Tab-separated table of C-alpha atoms and ligand atoms in Angstrom:
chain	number	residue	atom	x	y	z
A	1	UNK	CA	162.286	160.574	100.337
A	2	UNK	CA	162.086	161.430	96.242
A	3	UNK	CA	158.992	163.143	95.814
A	4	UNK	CA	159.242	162.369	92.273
A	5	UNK	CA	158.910	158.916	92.789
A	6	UNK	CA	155.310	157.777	93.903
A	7	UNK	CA	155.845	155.438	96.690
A	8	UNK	CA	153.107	153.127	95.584
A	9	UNK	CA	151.971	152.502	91.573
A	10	UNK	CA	149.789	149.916	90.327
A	11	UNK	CA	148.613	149.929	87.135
A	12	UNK	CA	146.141	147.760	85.530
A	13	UNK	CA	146.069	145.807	88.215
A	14	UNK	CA	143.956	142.880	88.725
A	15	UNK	CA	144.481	139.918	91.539
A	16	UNK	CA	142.563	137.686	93.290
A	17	UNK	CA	142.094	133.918	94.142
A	18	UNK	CA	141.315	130.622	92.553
A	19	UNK	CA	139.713	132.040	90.043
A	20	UNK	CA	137.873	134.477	91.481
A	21	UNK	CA	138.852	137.671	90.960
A	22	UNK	CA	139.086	140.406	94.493
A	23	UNK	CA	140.342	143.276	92.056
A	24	UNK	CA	140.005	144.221	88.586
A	25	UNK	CA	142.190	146.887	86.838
A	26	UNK	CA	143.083	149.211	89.793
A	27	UNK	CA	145.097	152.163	88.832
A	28	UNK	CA	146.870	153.836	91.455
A	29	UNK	CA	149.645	156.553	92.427
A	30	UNK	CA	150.114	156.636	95.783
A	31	UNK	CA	152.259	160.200	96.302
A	32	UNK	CA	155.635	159.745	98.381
A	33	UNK	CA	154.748	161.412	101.879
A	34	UNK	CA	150.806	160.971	100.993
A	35	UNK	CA	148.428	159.955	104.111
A	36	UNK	CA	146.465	157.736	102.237
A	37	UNK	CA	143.008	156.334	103.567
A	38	UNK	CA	142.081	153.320	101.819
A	39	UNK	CA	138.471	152.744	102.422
A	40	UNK	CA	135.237	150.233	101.029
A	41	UNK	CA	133.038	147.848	102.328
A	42	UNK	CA	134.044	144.709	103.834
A	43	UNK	CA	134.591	142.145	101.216
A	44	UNK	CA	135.523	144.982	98.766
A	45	UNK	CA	139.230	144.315	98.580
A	46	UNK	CA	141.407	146.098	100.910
A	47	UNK	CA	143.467	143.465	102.668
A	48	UNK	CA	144.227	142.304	98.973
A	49	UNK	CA	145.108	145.518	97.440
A	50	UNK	CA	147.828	145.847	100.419
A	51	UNK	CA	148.937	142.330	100.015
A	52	UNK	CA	149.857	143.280	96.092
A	53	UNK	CA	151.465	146.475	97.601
A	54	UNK	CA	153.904	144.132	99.763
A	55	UNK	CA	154.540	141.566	97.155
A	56	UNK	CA	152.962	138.584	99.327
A	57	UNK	CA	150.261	138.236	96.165
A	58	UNK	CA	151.143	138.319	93.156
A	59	UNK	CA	148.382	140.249	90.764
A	60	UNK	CA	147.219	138.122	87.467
A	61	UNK	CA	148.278	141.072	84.861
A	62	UNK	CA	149.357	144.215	85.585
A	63	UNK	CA	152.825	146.167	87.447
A	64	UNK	CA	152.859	146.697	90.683
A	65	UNK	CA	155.725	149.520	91.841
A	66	UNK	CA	156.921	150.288	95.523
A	67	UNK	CA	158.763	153.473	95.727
A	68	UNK	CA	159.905	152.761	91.954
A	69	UNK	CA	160.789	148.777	92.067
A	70	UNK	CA	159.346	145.227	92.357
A	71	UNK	CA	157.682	144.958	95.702
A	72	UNK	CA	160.155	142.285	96.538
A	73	UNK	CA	162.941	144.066	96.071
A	74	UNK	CA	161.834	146.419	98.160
A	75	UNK	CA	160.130	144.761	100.759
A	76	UNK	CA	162.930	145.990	103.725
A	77	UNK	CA	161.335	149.643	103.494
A	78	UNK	CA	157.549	148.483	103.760
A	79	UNK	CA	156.554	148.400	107.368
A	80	UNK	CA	153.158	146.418	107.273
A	81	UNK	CA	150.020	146.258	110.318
A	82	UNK	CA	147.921	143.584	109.439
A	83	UNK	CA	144.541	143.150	110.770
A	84	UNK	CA	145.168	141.899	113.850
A	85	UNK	CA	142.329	139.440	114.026
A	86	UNK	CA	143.637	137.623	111.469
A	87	UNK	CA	146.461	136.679	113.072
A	88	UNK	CA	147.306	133.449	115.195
A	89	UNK	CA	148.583	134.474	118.847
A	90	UNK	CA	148.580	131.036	120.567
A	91	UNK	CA	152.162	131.216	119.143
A	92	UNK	CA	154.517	131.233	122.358
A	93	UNK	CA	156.787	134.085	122.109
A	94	UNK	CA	156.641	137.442	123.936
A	95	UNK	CA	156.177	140.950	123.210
A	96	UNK	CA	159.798	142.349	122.637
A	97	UNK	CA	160.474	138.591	120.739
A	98	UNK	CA	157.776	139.696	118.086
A	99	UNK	CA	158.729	143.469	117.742
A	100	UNK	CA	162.375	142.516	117.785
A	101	UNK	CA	161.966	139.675	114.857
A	102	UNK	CA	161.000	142.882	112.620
A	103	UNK	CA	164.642	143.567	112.960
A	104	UNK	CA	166.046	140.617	111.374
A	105	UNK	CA	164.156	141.577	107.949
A	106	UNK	CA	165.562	138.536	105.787
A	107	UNK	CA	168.351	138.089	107.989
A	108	UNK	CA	168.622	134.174	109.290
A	109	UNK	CA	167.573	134.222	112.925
A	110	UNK	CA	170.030	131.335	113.679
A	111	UNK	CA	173.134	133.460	112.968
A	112	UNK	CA	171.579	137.213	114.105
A	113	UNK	CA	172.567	138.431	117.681
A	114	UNK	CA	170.761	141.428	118.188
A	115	UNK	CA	172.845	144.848	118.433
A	116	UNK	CA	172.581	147.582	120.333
A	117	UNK	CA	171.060	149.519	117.910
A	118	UNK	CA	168.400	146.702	117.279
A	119	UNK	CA	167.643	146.722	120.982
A	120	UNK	CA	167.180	150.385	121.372
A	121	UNK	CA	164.936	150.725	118.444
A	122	UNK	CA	163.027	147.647	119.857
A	123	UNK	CA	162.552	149.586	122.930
A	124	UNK	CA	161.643	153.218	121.312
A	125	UNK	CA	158.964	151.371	119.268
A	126	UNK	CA	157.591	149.602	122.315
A	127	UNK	CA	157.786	153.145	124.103
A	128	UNK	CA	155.997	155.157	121.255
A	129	UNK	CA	153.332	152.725	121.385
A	130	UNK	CA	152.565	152.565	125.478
A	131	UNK	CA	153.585	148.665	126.002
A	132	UNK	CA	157.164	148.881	127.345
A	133	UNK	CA	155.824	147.291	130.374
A	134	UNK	CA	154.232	144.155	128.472
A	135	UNK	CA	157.479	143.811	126.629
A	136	UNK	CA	157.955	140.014	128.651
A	137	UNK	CA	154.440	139.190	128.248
A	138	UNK	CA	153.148	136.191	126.420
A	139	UNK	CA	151.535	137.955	122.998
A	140	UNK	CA	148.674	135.149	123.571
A	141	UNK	CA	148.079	137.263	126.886
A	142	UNK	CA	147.319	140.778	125.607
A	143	UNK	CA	143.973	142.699	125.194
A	144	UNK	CA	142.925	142.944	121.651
A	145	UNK	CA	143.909	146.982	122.039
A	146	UNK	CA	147.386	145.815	123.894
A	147	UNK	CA	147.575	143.335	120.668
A	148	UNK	CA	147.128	145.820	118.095
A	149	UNK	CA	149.496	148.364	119.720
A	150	UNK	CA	152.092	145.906	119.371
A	151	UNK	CA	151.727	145.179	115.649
A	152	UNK	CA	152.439	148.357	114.904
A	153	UNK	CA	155.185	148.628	116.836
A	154	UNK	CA	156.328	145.670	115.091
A	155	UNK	CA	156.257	147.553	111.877
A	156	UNK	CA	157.681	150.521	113.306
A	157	UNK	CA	160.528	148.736	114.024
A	158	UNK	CA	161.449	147.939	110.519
A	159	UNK	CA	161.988	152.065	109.855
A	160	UNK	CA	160.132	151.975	107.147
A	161	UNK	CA	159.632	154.782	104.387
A	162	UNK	CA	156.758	153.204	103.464
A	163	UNK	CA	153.653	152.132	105.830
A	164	UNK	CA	150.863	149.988	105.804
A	165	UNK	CA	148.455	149.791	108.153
A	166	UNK	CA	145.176	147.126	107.729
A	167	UNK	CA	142.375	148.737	110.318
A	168	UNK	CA	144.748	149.578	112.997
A	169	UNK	CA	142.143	151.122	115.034
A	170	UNK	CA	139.612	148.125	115.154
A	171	UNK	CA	139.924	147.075	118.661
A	172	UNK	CA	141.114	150.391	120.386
A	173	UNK	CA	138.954	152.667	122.208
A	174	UNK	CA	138.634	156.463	121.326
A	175	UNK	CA	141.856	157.442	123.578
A	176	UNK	CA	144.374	154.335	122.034
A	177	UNK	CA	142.923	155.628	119.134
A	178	UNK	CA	143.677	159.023	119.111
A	179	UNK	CA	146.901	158.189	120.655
A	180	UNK	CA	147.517	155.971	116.889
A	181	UNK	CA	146.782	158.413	115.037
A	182	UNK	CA	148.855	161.723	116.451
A	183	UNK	CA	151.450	159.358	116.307
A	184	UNK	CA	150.967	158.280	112.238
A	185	UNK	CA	150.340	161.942	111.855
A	186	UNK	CA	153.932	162.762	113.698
A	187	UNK	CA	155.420	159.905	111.426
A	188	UNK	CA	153.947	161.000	108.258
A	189	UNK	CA	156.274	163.897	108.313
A	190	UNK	CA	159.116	161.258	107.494
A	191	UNK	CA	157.268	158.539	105.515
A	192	UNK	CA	154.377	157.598	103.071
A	193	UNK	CA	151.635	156.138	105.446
A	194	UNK	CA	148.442	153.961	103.450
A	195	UNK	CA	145.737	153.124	106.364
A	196	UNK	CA	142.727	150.537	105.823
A	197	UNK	CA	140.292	152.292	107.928
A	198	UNK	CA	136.177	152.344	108.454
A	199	UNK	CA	137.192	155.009	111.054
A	200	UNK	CA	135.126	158.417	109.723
A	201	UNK	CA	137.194	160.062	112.639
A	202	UNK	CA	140.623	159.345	111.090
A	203	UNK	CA	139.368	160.083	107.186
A	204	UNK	CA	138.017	163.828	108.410
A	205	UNK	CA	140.448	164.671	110.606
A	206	UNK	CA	144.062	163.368	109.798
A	207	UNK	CA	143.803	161.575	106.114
A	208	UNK	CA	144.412	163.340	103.258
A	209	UNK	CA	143.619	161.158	100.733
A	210	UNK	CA	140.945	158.971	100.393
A	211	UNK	CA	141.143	155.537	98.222
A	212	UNK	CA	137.518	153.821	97.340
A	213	UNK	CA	138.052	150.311	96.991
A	214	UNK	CA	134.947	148.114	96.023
A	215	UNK	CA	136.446	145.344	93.644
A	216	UNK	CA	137.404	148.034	91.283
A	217	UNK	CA	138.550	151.785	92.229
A	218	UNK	CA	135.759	153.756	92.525
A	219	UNK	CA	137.338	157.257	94.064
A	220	UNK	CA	140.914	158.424	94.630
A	221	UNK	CA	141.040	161.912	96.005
A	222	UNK	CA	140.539	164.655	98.996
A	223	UNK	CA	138.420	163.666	101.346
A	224	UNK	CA	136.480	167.141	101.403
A	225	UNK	CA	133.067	167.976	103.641
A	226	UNK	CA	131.207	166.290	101.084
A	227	UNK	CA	132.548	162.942	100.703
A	228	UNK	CA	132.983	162.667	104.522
A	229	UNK	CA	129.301	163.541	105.011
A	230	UNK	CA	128.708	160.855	102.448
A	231	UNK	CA	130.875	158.917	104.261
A	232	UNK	CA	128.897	158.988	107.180
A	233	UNK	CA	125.783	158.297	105.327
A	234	UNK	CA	126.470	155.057	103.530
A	235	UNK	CA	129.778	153.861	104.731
A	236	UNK	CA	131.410	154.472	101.467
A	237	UNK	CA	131.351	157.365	98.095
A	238	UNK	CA	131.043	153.437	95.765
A	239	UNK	CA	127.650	153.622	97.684
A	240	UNK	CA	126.813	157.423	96.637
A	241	UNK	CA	126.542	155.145	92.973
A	242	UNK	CA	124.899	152.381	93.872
A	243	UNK	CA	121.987	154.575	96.205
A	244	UNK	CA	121.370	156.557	92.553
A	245	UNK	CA	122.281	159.942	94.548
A	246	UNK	CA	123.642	162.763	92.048
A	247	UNK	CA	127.210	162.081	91.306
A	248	UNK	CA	128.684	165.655	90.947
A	249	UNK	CA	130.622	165.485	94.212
A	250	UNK	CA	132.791	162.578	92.673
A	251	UNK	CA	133.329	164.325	89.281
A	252	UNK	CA	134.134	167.632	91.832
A	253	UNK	CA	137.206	166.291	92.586
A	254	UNK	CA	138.919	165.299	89.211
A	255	UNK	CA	141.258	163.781	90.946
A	256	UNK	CA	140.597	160.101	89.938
A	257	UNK	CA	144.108	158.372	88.714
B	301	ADP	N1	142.938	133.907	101.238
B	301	ADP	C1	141.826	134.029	100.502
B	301	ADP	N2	141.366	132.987	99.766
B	301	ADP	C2	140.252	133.101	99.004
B	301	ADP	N3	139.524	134.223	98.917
B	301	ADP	C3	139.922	135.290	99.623
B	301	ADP	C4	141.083	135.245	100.452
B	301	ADP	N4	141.241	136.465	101.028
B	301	ADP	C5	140.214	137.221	100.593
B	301	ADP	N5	139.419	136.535	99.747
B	301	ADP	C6	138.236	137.072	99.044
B	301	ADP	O1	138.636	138.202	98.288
B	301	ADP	C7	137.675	139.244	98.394
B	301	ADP	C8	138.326	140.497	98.966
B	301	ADP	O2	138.715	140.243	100.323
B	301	ADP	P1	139.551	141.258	101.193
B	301	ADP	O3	140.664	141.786	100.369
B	301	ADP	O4	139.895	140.569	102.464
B	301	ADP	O5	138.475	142.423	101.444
B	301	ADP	P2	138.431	143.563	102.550
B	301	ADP	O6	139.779	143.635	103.201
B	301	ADP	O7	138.065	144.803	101.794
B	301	ADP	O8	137.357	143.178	103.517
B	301	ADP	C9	136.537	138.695	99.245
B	301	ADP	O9	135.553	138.195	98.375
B	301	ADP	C10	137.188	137.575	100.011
B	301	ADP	O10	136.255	136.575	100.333
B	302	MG	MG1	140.371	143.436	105.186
């Protein structure tokens, strides 16, 4: 990983749809090797600012910059966890089918056999995650837990230096939660990690970085005592604004980019 290079940079940065706009002038350096919690009320942006990250929407002005290129190019490092309820799982195809697509990664399924090396990674991902023995199962069959588990094996499987994760914890008890995060906090020794979260668990105890997203960026920084108590108080710091409550702990941090 170059350290010099920030894995994620927007600048100026705005994007939305139609004509209505989800984000307006977002700055942001996202440090290579960062564990960076991107959080904000619902509605506030956070599924879009990832999609700009991965190059799947294209932002009305600004540059967008993944590990120092166009998103597109390169899109083969970006492991991405979408929201899992937003996905469509009356598809028919099976566990290890889904988790072993990731492995094709622009590759044209028709003329792909799967190596060896495909097939073992396939099978560490599903291992890491606790559903080796769903691997056969329908994906329309799965618990919403089981479902989510398997998404980000999916991106696992990519390797990627760079990961995204959109509220990977949402329909996981405290254990398969837990579980999630030890294991981002093992990976993050290796790669970048940017987690959508409303969990106050994960900001406090393994992110160390905290993104406010609320249509614009309102906070990039530690997430120290303060802003967690905050945190726990109104969902969000963009709130500490809104509710009129003394700013200082914001300005504390000077770490706004
Ligand atoms: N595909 C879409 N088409 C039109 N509007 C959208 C679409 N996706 C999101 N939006 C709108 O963009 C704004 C930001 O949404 P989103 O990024 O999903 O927020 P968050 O993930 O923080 O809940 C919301 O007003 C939402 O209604
Ligand atoms: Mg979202």
């Amino acid at each position: 990983m170059n350290e010099m290079i920030p894995a994620v940079s927007l600048q100026n940065v705005s994007a939305g749809y139609d004509n209505n706009p989800a984000l307006e002038n977002i700055n942001l350096n996202i440090a290579a090797g960062s564990f960076t919690g991107i959080i904000g009320p619902n509605g506030g942006g956070k599924t879009t600012l990832l999609k700009v990250m991965l190059g799947l929407l294209e932002p009305w002005v600004g540059q967008v910059r993944i590990l120092g290129q166009d998103p597109q190019e390169n899109r083969r490092l970006v492991g991405y966890v979408p929201q899992a309820a937003n996905i469509n799982r009356r598809f028919p195809i099976s566990v290890r089918e889904v988790v072993s697509l990731a492995r094709l990664a622009g590759k044209l399924p028709i003329f792909h056999r799967y190596s060896p090396a495909d097939r073992n990674m396939v099978n560490y991902c599903l291992t890491r995650l606790d559903v080796l023995n769903l691997a056969e199962r329908q994906i329309g069959q799965l618990s919403s837990g089981q479902w989510q588990r398997v998404l980000i094996a999916r991106a696992l499987a990519v390797e990627p230096v760079l990961l995204l994760l959109d509220e990977p914890t949402s329909g996981l008890d405290a254990n398969a939660s837990s579980m999630v995060y030890e294991l981002l906090q093992e990976l993050n020794k290796e790669i970048t990690i940017v987690m959508v979260t409303h969990d106050t668990l994960a900001i406090s105890a393994y992110v160390r970085d905290i993104a406010c997203i609320n249509h614009y960026l309102h906070y990039h920084g530690e997430p120290d005592i303060s802003t967690d108590l905050i945190m726990q108080l109104y969902g969000c710091p963009v709130d500490l604004i809104a509710h009129g409550v003394p700013h200082r702990v914001l300005e504390e941090h000077g770490g706004r980019s």
